[in-house]
XYZ file of C-alpha atoms in Angstrom:
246
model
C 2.351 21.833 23.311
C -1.274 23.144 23.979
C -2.429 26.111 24.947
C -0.255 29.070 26.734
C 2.108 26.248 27.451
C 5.218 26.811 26.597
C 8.219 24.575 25.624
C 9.649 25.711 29.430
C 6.435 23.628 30.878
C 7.219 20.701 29.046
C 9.230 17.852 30.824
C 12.627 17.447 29.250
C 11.681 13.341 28.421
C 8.353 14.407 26.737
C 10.389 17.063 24.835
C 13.053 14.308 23.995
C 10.015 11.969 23.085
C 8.741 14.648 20.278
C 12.113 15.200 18.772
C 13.188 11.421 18.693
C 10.039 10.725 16.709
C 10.447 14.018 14.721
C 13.738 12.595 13.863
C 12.259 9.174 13.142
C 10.024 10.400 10.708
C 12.448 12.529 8.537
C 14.584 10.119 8.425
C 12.169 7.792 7.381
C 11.030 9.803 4.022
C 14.546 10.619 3.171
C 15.252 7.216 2.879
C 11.390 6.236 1.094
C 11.838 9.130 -1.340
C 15.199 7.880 -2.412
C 13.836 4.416 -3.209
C 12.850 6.202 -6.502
C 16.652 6.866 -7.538
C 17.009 2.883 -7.362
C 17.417 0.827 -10.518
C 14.091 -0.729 -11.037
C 15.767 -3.904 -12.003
C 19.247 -6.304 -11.237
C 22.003 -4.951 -8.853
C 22.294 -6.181 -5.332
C 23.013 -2.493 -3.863
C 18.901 -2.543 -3.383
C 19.056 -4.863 -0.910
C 21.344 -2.984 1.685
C 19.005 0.153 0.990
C 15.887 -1.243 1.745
C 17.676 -2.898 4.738
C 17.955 0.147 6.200
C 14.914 1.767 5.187
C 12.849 -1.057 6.939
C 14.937 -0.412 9.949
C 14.419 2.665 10.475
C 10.514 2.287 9.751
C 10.237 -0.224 12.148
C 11.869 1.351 14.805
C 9.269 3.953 14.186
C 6.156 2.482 14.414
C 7.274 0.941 17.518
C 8.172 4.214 18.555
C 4.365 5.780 18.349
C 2.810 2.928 19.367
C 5.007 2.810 22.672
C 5.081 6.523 23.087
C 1.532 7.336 21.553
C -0.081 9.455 24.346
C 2.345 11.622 24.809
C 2.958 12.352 20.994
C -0.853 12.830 20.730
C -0.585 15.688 23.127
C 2.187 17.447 22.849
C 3.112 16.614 19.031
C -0.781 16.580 17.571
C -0.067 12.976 16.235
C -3.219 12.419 13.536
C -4.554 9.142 13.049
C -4.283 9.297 9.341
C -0.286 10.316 10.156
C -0.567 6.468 11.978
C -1.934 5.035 8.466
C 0.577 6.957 6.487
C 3.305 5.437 8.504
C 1.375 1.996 8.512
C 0.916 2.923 4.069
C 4.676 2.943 3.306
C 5.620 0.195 5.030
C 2.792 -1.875 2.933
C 4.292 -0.434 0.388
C 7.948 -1.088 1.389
C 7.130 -4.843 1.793
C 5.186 -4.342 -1.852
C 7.915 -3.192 -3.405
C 10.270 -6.103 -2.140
C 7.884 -8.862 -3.196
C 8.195 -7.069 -6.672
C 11.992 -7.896 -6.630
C 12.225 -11.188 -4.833
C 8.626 -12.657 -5.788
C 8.384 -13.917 -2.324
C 4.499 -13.879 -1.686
C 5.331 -14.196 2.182
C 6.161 -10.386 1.471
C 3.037 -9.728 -0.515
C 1.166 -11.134 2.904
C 2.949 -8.799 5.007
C 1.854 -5.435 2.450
C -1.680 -7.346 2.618
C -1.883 -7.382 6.527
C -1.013 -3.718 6.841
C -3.391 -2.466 4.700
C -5.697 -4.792 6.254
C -5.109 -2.861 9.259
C -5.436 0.644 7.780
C -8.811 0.124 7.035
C -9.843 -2.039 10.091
C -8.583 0.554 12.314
C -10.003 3.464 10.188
C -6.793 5.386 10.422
C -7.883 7.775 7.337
C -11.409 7.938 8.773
C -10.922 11.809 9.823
C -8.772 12.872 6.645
C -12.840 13.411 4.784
C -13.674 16.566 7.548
C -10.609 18.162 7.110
C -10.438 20.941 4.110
C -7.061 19.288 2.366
C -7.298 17.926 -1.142
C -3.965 15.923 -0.894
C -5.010 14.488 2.355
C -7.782 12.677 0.542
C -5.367 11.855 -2.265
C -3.485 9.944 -0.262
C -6.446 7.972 0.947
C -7.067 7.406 -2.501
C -3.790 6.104 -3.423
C -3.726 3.875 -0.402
C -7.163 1.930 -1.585
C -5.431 2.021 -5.263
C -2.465 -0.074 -3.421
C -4.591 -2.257 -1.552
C -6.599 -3.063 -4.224
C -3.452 -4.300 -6.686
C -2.195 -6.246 -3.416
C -5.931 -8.115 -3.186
C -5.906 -8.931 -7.085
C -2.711 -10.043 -7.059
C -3.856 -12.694 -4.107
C -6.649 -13.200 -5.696
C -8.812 -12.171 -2.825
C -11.405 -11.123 -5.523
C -14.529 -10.754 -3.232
C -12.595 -8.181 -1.046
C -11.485 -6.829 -4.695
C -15.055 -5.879 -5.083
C -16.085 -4.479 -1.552
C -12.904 -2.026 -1.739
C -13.871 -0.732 -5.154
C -16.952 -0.262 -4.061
C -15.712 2.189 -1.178
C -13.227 3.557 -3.836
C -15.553 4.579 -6.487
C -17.781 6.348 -2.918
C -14.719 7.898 -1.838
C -13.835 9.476 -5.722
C -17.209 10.986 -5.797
C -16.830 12.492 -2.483
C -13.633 13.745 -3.273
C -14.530 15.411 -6.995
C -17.639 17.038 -5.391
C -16.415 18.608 -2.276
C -12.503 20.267 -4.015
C -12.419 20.887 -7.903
C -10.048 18.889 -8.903
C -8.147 18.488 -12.486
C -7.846 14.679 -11.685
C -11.132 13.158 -12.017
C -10.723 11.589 -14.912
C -7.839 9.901 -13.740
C -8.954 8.213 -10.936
C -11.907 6.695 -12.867
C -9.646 5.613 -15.201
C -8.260 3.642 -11.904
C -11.832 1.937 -11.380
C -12.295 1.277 -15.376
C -8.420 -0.796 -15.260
C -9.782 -2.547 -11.900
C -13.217 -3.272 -13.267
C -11.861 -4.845 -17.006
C -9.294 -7.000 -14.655
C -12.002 -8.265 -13.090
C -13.962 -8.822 -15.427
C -11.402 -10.392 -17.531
C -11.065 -13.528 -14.826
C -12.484 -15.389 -14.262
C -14.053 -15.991 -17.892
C -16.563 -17.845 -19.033
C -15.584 -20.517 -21.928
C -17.734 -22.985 -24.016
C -16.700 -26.850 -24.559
C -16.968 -28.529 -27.642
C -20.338 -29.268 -26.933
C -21.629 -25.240 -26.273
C -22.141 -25.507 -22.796
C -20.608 -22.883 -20.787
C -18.476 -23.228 -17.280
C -16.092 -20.773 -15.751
C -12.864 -20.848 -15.614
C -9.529 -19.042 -14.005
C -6.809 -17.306 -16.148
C -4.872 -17.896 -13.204
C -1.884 -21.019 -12.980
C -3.041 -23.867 -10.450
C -1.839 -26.342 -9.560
C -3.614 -29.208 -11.424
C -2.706 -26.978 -14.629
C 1.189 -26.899 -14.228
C 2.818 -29.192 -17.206
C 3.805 -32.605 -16.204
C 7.973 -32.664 -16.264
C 10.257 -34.825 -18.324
C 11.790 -37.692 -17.040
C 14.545 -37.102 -14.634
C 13.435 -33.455 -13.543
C 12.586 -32.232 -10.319
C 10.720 -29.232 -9.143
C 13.491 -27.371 -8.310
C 14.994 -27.101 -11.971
C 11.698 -25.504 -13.360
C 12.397 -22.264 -14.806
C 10.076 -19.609 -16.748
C 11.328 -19.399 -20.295
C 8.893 -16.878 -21.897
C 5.873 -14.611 -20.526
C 3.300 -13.184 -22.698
C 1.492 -10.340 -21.438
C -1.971 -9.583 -22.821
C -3.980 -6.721 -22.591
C -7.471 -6.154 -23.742
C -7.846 -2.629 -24.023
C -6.634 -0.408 -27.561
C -2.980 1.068 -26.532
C -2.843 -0.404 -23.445
């Protein structure tokens, strides 16, 4: 409501319209913030949960997009409140590729932070006066970035830390913050990933080429006789880091 309107002026299905949606949206971070109480790891009960949390996430981003001018004027509706929405589900679909290691997920998080950015839904969150607004800006190119490395989308890698490391400055200069330091520690762990691969390697006769840490597949081990590709399973991982204490 705007103005000396008052909730009496307002047409019973725009009033319904505001309080479905504020409904939605609770209902929506109940169910996100209780991902966190979720074993990280095993147990099927995950499954059901996110089930449900997708549901109702869905049903609410179809709900502002069919209902969008009437929740921009009578409920405020922000654009960056459109990316936030748009944010957890990237990082719903994230999340699930982390327990299933389906990469069809990992292309889903991808396309909706694709979007985000494309459609500049945090564009407005820099001219308002609200530290954590810009936080969560942050956090969201953090996200996208990890999504990008891990498809190897590397020269996209590079444009979106550029606009990171732009919007960190911004951010430390205009609100005096205690978390600085933290958030360039963000760009150092981006910049020694990238840096780390592709490498560059000699051959036994000195001269250098490039090469991927990455698996491809010319590089996967021929298999015994008798196998098939389905019975190939991953005995051991080693995970190497290059920094002290990492």
């Amino acid at each position: 409501m705007t103005g000396a309107e008052t909730e009496d002026d307002v047409p019973l299905g725009e009033r319904k319209t505001v309080t479905d949606f504020c409904y939605l949206l609770d209902k929506s971070k109940q169910l996100f913030n209780g991902l966190r109480d979720l074993p990280q790891y095993g147990h099927k009960q995950w499954q059901s949960y996110f089930g449900r949390t997708f549901d109702v996430y869905t049903k609410l981003w179809k709900f502002q997009q069919q209902h969008r001018q009437v929740l921009d004027t009578r409920y405020g509706l922000k654009r960056w409140q459109i990316g936030e929405v748009a944010s957890k589900i990237g990082q719903l679909y994230y999340h699930y590729y982390l327990r299933t290691s389906e990469t069809s997920y990992l292309n889903e998080a991808f396309s909706f932070y694709s979007a985000i950015r494309q459609r500049s839904y945090y564009y407005q969150v820099n001219k308002e006066d609200r530290p954590e607004l810009v936080v969560k800006k942050l956090r969201y190119y953090a996200r996208y970035i990890v999504v990008c490395l891990l498809l190897n989308k590397m020269d996209l890698v590079k444009v979106l830390v550029k606009e990171l490391s732009e919007e960190i400055e911004d951010y430390t200069q205009r609100f005096n913050t205690e978390d600085q330091l933290e958030w360039n520690l963000v760009l150092q762990e981006v910049a020694a990933f990238i840096e780390a691969d592709p490498v560059v390697v000699l051959n036994d006769n000195n001269s250098a080429f490039v090469t991927s840490n990455r698996l491809q597949e010319g590089s996967v081990p021929l298999l015994e006789q008798g196998m098939v590709v389905g019975q190939l399973v991953l005995a051991d991982a080693l995970i190497v880091g290059n920094c002290n204490n990492q």
